[in-house]
PDB file of C-alpha atoms in Angstrom:
ATOM      1  CA  ALA A   1      42.740   2.207  24.965  1.00 86.00           C
ATOM      2  CA  GLY A   2      39.713   0.873  22.900  1.00 87.00           C
ATOM      3  CA  ARG A   3      40.243   3.600  20.550  1.00 90.00           C
ATOM      4  CA  THR A   4      39.565   1.137  17.142  1.00 94.00           C
ATOM      5  CA  ASP A   5      38.229   4.307  14.884  1.00 95.00           C
ATOM      6  CA  ILE A   6      42.066   5.958  15.358  1.00 95.00           C
ATOM      7  CA  LEU A   7      43.520   2.851  13.831  1.00 96.00           C
ATOM      8  CA  ARG A   8      41.013   2.381  10.998  1.00 96.00           C
ATOM      9  CA  ALA A   9      41.425   6.047   9.937  1.00 97.00           C
ATOM     10  CA  ALA A  10      45.270   5.572  10.298  1.00 96.00           C
ATOM     11  CA  ALA A  11      45.366   2.166   8.542  1.00 96.00           C
ATOM     12  CA  ARG A  12      43.150   4.045   5.713  1.00 96.00           C
ATOM     13  CA  GLN A  13      45.739   6.641   5.043  1.00 96.00           C
ATOM     14  CA  VAL A  14      48.404   3.637   4.454  1.00 96.00           C
ATOM     15  CA  ARG A  15      46.366   1.721   2.390  1.00 95.00           C
ATOM     16  CA  GLN A  16      45.810   4.515   0.189  1.00 95.00           C
ATOM     17  CA  LEU A  17      49.147   5.514  -0.108  1.00 94.00           C
ATOM     18  CA  GLY A  18      49.356   2.509  -2.821  1.00 92.00           C
ATOM     19  CA  ARG A  19      52.546   1.875  -2.155  1.00 92.00           C
ATOM     20  CA  ASP A  20      54.667  -1.433  -1.722  1.00 90.00           C
ATOM     21  CA  ASP A  21      57.811  -0.042   0.223  1.00 95.00           C
ATOM     22  CA  VAL A  22      55.616   0.837   3.701  1.00 95.00           C
ATOM     23  CA  ILE A  23      55.864  -0.524   6.867  1.00 96.00           C
ATOM     24  CA  PHE A  24      52.702   0.707   8.684  1.00 97.00           C
ATOM     25  CA  VAL A  25      54.575   1.166  12.458  1.00 95.00           C
ATOM     26  CA  ALA A  26      50.996   0.915  14.795  1.00 95.00           C
ATOM     27  CA  PRO A  27      51.634   2.106  18.201  1.00 93.00           C
ATOM     28  CA  LEU A  28      48.592   0.730  20.184  1.00 92.00           C
ATOM     29  CA  ASP A  29      47.248   0.416  23.897  1.00 91.00           C
ATOM     30  CA  VAL A  30      47.687  -3.195  25.316  1.00 90.00           C
ATOM     31  CA  SER A  31      43.379  -3.473  25.492  1.00 92.00           C
ATOM     32  CA  LEU A  32      43.396  -3.399  21.310  1.00 94.00           C
ATOM     33  CA  VAL A  33      45.255  -6.989  21.185  1.00 93.00           C
ATOM     34  CA  ASP A  34      43.166  -8.024  24.121  1.00 93.00           C
ATOM     35  CA  ARG A  35      39.977 -10.359  24.174  1.00 93.00           C
ATOM     36  CA  ALA A  36      37.455  -7.254  23.649  1.00 94.00           C
ATOM     37  CA  TYR A  37      39.565  -5.869  20.615  1.00 96.00           C
ATOM     38  CA  ILE A  38      41.656  -8.616  18.819  1.00 96.00           C
ATOM     39  CA  LYS A  39      39.169  -9.332  15.810  1.00 97.00           C
ATOM     40  CA  THR A  40      38.351  -5.833  15.074  1.00 97.00           C
ATOM     41  CA  THR A  41      42.381  -4.545  15.746  1.00 97.00           C
ATOM     42  CA  THR A  42      43.272  -7.964  13.454  1.00 97.00           C
ATOM     43  CA  ALA A  43      40.957  -6.738  10.594  1.00 97.00           C
ATOM     44  CA  ILE A  44      41.650  -3.580  10.427  1.00 97.00           C
ATOM     45  CA  LEU A  45      45.809  -4.325  10.325  1.00 97.00           C
ATOM     46  CA  ALA A  46      45.039  -6.636   7.537  1.00 96.00           C
ATOM     47  CA  SER A  47      43.694  -4.271   5.445  1.00 95.00           C
ATOM     48  CA  THR A  48      46.380  -1.878   5.545  1.00 94.00           C
ATOM     49  CA  GLU A  49      47.986  -4.421   3.224  1.00 91.00           C
ATOM     50  CA  ALA A  50      50.801  -3.656   4.310  1.00 96.00           C
ATOM     51  CA  PRO A  51      53.827  -4.656   6.456  1.00 97.00           C
ATOM     52  CA  VAL A  52      53.061  -3.478  10.228  1.00 97.00           C
ATOM     53  CA  ALA A  53      55.297  -2.856  12.935  1.00 96.00           C
ATOM     54  CA  LEU A  54      53.776  -3.352  15.943  1.00 94.00           C
ATOM     55  CA  MET A  55      54.636  -1.163  19.153  1.00 91.00           C
ATOM     56  CA  LEU A  56      52.549  -2.329  21.976  1.00 88.00           C
ATOM     57  CA  GLY A  57      52.339   0.508  25.641  1.00 81.00           C
ATOM     58  CA  ARG A  58      50.740   0.184  28.564  1.00 71.00           C
ATOM     59  CA  GLN A  59      52.159   1.157  32.243  1.00 64.00           C
ATOM     60  CA  PHE A  60      55.404  -1.048  33.151  1.00 65.00           C
ATOM     61  CA  ASP A  61      55.309  -4.412  31.371  1.00 70.00           C
ATOM     62  CA  PRO A  62      52.236  -4.331  28.605  1.00 72.00           C
ATOM     63  CA  LEU A  63      52.523  -8.351  28.186  1.00 75.00           C
ATOM     64  CA  ASP A  64      51.658  -8.870  31.561  1.00 75.00           C
ATOM     65  CA  GLN A  65      48.121  -6.941  31.453  1.00 76.00           C
ATOM     66  CA  SER A  66      45.863  -9.680  30.372  1.00 82.00           C
ATOM     67  CA  LYS A  67      46.845 -14.213  30.122  1.00 88.00           C
ATOM     68  CA  ARG A  68      44.956 -13.353  26.503  1.00 91.00           C
ATOM     69  CA  ILE A  69      48.216 -11.111  25.400  1.00 91.00           C
ATOM     70  CA  ILE A  70      50.619 -13.734  24.092  1.00 92.00           C
ATOM     71  CA  PRO A  71      47.826 -16.124  22.493  1.00 94.00           C
ATOM     72  CA  ASN A  72      46.530 -13.554  20.673  1.00 96.00           C
ATOM     73  CA  LEU A  73      49.777 -12.023  19.417  1.00 95.00           C
ATOM     74  CA  ARG A  74      50.433 -15.415  17.864  1.00 95.00           C
ATOM     75  CA  GLU A  75      47.501 -15.179  15.625  1.00 96.00           C
ATOM     76  CA  LEU A  76      47.952 -11.971  14.987  1.00 96.00           C
ATOM     77  CA  ALA A  77      51.620 -12.769  13.634  1.00 96.00           C
ATOM     78  CA  ALA A  78      49.885 -15.988  11.721  1.00 95.00           C
ATOM     79  CA  THR A  79      47.163 -13.681  10.077  1.00 95.00           C
ATOM     80  CA  VAL A  80      49.653 -10.423   9.029  1.00 96.00           C
ATOM     81  CA  PRO A  81      52.715  -9.368   7.528  1.00 97.00           C
ATOM     82  CA  LEU A  82      54.153  -8.210  11.286  1.00 97.00           C
ATOM     83  CA  MET A  83      57.336  -7.202  13.374  1.00 96.00           C
ATOM     84  CA  PRO A  84      56.719  -6.946  16.843  1.00 93.00           C
ATOM     85  CA  ALA A  85      59.072  -4.453  18.645  1.00 89.00           C
ATOM     86  CA  ARG A  86      59.515  -3.785  22.608  1.00 79.00           C
ATOM     87  CA  THR A  87      58.122  -7.642  22.804  1.00 77.00           C
ATOM     88  CA  ASP A  88      60.615  -8.991  25.237  1.00 78.00           C
ATOM     89  CA  PHE A  89      61.929 -11.957  24.208  1.00 83.00           C
ATOM     90  CA  ASN A  90      58.730 -12.691  22.926  1.00 82.00           C
ATOM     91  CA  GLY A  91      60.645 -11.219  20.125  1.00 85.00           C
ATOM     92  CA  PHE A  92      61.868 -14.658  19.142  1.00 88.00           C
ATOM     93  CA  ASP A  93      58.788 -16.959  20.374  1.00 90.00           C
ATOM     94  CA  LEU A  94      55.996 -14.440  17.486  1.00 92.00           C
ATOM     95  CA  PRO A  95      58.699 -15.178  14.703  1.00 91.00           C
ATOM     96  CA  ALA A  96      57.921 -18.883  15.662  1.00 89.00           C
ATOM     97  CA  HIS A  97      54.654 -18.107  15.070  1.00 92.00           C
ATOM     98  CA  GLY A  98      55.010 -16.092  11.619  1.00 92.00           C
ATOM     99  CA  ALA A  99      56.169 -13.045  12.414  1.00 94.00           C
ATOM    100  CA  PHE A 100      58.456 -11.778   9.450  1.00 93.00           C
ATOM    101  CA  ALA A 101      60.867  -9.976  12.044  1.00 93.00           C
ATOM    102  CA  ALA A 102      60.781  -8.701  15.336  1.00 91.00           C
ATOM    103  CA  ALA A 103      62.794  -6.013  17.675  1.00 88.00           C
ATOM    104  CA  ILE A 104      63.890  -7.335  20.737  1.00 81.00           C
ATOM    105  CA  GLY A 105      66.207  -3.674  22.442  1.00 69.00           C
ATOM    106  CA  THR A 106      68.760  -3.634  24.640  1.00 66.00           C
ATOM    107  CA  GLY A 107      67.473  -3.087  28.248  1.00 57.00           C
ATOM    108  CA  GLY A 108      64.408  -3.039  30.775  1.00 53.00           C
ATOM    109  CA  SER A 109      63.931   0.729  30.542  1.00 52.00           C
ATOM    110  CA  ILE A 110      63.251   1.242  26.869  1.00 50.00           C
ATOM    111  CA  ARG A 111      60.744  -1.706  26.929  1.00 48.00           C
ATOM    112  CA  HIS A 112      58.951  -1.043  29.995  1.00 49.00           C
ATOM    113  CA  THR A 113      57.401   2.747  30.307  1.00 45.00           C
ATOM    114  CA  VAL A 114      56.207   4.219  33.723  1.00 44.00           C
ATOM    115  CA  ASP A 115      53.848   6.833  34.736  1.00 44.00           C
ATOM    116  CA  PRO A 116      55.700  10.212  34.584  1.00 43.00           C
ATOM    117  CA  GLN A 117      53.759  11.180  37.910  1.00 41.00           C
ATOM    118  CA  GLU A 118      55.688   8.304  39.364  1.00 39.00           C
ATOM    119  CA  GLN A 119      58.779   7.802  38.229  1.00 42.00           C
ATOM    120  CA  PRO A 120      60.325  10.485  40.612  1.00 41.00           C
ATOM    121  CA  LEU A 121      58.844   8.504  43.492  1.00 41.00           C
ATOM    122  CA  ALA A 122      62.077   6.556  43.148  1.00 44.00           C
ATOM    123  CA  PHE A 123      64.718   9.382  44.110  1.00 45.00           C
ATOM    124  CA  ARG A 124      62.716  11.459  46.276  1.00 46.00           C
ATOM    125  CA  ARG A 125      64.622   9.989  49.595  1.00 57.00           C
ATOM    126  CA  LYS A 126      67.670  12.702  50.296  1.00 59.00           C
ATOM    127  CA  GLY A 127      70.601  11.518  49.075  1.00 62.00           C
ATOM    128  CA  GLU A 128      69.606   9.178  46.719  1.00 64.00           C
ATOM    129  CA  ARG A 129      70.373   8.903  43.155  1.00 72.00           C
ATOM    130  CA  PRO A 130      69.488   6.720  39.719  1.00 78.00           C
ATOM    131  CA  ASP A 131      71.377   3.562  39.674  1.00 82.00           C
ATOM    132  CA  PRO A 132      73.913   4.481  36.893  1.00 91.00           C
ATOM    133  CA  ALA A 133      74.650   1.006  36.209  1.00 93.00           C
ATOM    134  CA  PRO A 134      73.633  -0.707  32.792  1.00 93.00           C
ATOM    135  CA  SER A 135      71.193  -3.226  32.603  1.00 91.00           C
ATOM    136  CA  VAL A 136      72.769  -6.728  31.761  1.00 94.00           C
ATOM    137  CA  LEU A 137      71.700  -9.714  29.736  1.00 94.00           C
ATOM    138  CA  VAL A 138      72.168 -13.198  31.749  1.00 95.00           C
ATOM    139  CA  PRO A 139      71.958 -15.858  29.456  1.00 94.00           C
ATOM    140  CA  GLU A 140      70.686 -18.370  31.759  1.00 93.00           C
ATOM    141  CA  LEU A 141      67.918 -16.740  32.804  1.00 91.00           C
ATOM    142  CA  ALA A 142      67.187 -15.180  29.492  1.00 88.00           C
ATOM    143  CA  SER A 143      66.489 -11.783  31.458  1.00 87.00           C
ATOM    144  CA  TRP A 144      67.865  -7.908  32.126  1.00 88.00           C
ATOM    145  CA  PHE A 145      69.103  -7.362  35.535  1.00 92.00           C
ATOM    146  CA  LYS A 146      70.808  -4.140  36.428  1.00 94.00           C
ATOM    147  CA  GLY A 147      74.891  -4.814  37.028  1.00 95.00           C
ATOM    148  CA  SER A 148      74.964  -2.919  40.155  1.00 95.00           C
ATOM    149  CA  LYS A 149      72.766  -5.953  41.137  1.00 95.00           C
ATOM    150  CA  ILE A 150      74.515  -8.820  39.776  1.00 96.00           C
ATOM    151  CA  ALA A 151      77.550  -7.737  41.689  1.00 95.00           C
ATOM    152  CA  LYS A 152      75.755  -7.693  45.025  1.00 95.00           C
ATOM    153  CA  LEU A 153      74.055 -10.854  44.307  1.00 94.00           C
ATOM    154  CA  PHE A 154      77.431 -12.489  43.934  1.00 94.00           C
ATOM    155  CA  GLY A 155      79.555  -9.953  45.927  1.00 90.00           C
ATOM    156  CA  ALA A 156      80.552 -12.111  48.925  1.00 88.00           C
ATOM    157  CA  ARG A 157      81.811 -14.588  46.780  1.00 92.00           C
ATOM    158  CA  PRO A 158      82.996 -13.472  43.037  1.00 90.00           C
ATOM    159  CA  ARG A 159      83.700 -16.189  42.233  1.00 92.00           C
ATOM    160  CA  ILE A 160      80.902 -18.221  41.136  1.00 94.00           C
ATOM    161  CA  ALA A 161      79.580 -15.433  39.696  1.00 94.00           C
ATOM    162  CA  PRO A 162      78.476 -16.158  36.074  1.00 94.00           C
ATOM    163  CA  ARG A 163      81.053 -15.606  33.159  1.00 96.00           C
ATOM    164  CA  CYS A 164      80.507 -15.017  29.238  1.00 97.00           C
ATOM    165  CA  ASP A 165      81.658 -16.531  26.490  1.00 96.00           C
ATOM    166  CA  CYS A 166      80.778 -14.009  24.306  1.00 96.00           C
ATOM    167  CA  PRO A 167      83.145 -12.239  21.707  1.00 96.00           C
ATOM    168  CA  VAL A 168      82.338  -9.022  23.693  1.00 96.00           C
ATOM    169  CA  CYS A 169      83.429 -10.081  27.079  1.00 97.00           C
ATOM    170  CA  GLY A 170      85.860 -13.024  26.166  1.00 96.00           C
ATOM    171  CA  GLY A 171      84.724 -15.453  29.647  1.00 97.00           C
ATOM    172  CA  GLN A 172      84.978 -12.382  31.847  1.00 97.00           C
ATOM    173  CA  ARG A 173      82.362 -12.347  34.485  1.00 96.00           C
ATOM    174  CA  LEU A 174      78.966 -10.612  34.504  1.00 97.00           C
ATOM    175  CA  THR A 175      79.406  -8.736  37.726  1.00 96.00           C
ATOM    176  CA  ARG A 176      81.814  -5.849  35.645  1.00 95.00           C
ATOM    177  CA  PHE A 177      79.008  -3.705  34.341  1.00 96.00           C
ATOM    178  CA  LEU A 178      78.581  -1.143  37.011  1.00 95.00           C
ATOM    179  CA  GLY A 179      78.340   2.214  35.808  1.00 94.00           C
ATOM    180  CA  ARG A 180      77.742   4.427  32.485  1.00 93.00           C
ATOM    181  CA  GLY A 181      80.914   3.197  31.193  1.00 95.00           C
ATOM    182  CA  ASP A 182      80.063  -0.472  30.892  1.00 96.00           C
ATOM    183  CA  GLN A 183      76.726   0.627  28.997  1.00 95.00           C
ATOM    184  CA  ASP A 184      78.211   0.295  25.284  1.00 95.00           C
ATOM    185  CA  ASP A 185      79.876  -2.552  26.213  1.00 96.00           C
ATOM    186  CA  ALA A 186      76.683  -4.256  28.131  1.00 96.00           C
ATOM    187  CA  ILE A 187      74.389  -3.132  24.891  1.00 94.00           C
ATOM    188  CA  ALA A 188      77.561  -5.173  22.957  1.00 96.00           C
ATOM    189  CA  HIS A 189      77.317  -7.938  25.199  1.00 96.00           C
ATOM    190  CA  ALA A 190      73.807  -8.077  24.816  1.00 94.00           C
ATOM    191  CA  VAL A 191      73.377  -8.139  21.041  1.00 93.00           C
ATOM    192  CA  ALA A 192      76.126 -10.925  20.840  1.00 95.00           C
ATOM    193  CA  VAL A 193      74.213 -13.477  23.417  1.00 95.00           C
ATOM    194  CA  TRP A 194      70.439 -12.684  21.370  1.00 91.00           C
ATOM    195  CA  SER A 195      71.898 -12.897  17.764  1.00 92.00           C
ATOM    196  CA  ARG A 196      73.335 -16.202  18.813  1.00 94.00           C
ATOM    197  CA  TRP A 197      69.783 -17.302  20.051  1.00 92.00           C
ATOM    198  CA  ALA A 198      68.162 -15.870  16.861  1.00 90.00           C
ATOM    199  CA  ALA A 199      70.514 -17.487  14.495  1.00 92.00           C
ATOM    200  CA  ASP A 200      69.679 -20.707  15.941  1.00 91.00           C
ATOM    201  CA  LEU A 201      66.196 -20.068  15.825  1.00 87.00           C
ATOM    202  CA  LEU A 202      66.376 -19.228  11.939  1.00 85.00           C
ATOM    203  CA  SER A 203      68.180 -21.618  10.836  1.00 90.00           C
ATOM    204  CA  GLN A 204      65.026 -23.925  11.783  1.00 86.00           C
ATOM    205  CA  PRO A 205      63.976 -25.747   8.718  1.00 86.00           C
ATOM    206  CA  THR A 206      60.251 -24.869  10.237  1.00 78.00           C
TER     207      THR A 206
END
């Protein structure tokens, strides 16, 4: 947190390469794009003279740490050749504000980190095991939910569970993603859904 000196040293190394085929991957604590450091961070990233793949880190969702994070990222995208990664569906918002690309991801566990010291607490009750159901993108809500949670929510009324018309699902209900064996289909479903959204965004004239 706040270590702009380390970021400046890394940026200097990238600039000294003198190449035009390099992307600077910048894993940053979210504090560096908050109010206190955003101007310094922007200047340092711009000094690399290279595209920047930005990965924000902080326990749980880094974008929820401050109300200034998303506005600051928008300004950064308008200033620096930026490719945000692990930013959830802000991966759509930021290209709309100038980012040249974005990486969304395929499930919540990749985007949101948990302190290793705290993670085992969820499984300490006798007999409990991690939920094997994959994360599933619910298009109408533009959000991921565990497949087991979707099935539970509609358990008493399965006929009203949402269907998906993506090429992977072909009209099947989203309550079908229940185990580890459904992981690949859940990922393919997510990519098929948000690829449509990306096509809609990128086809706009501005």
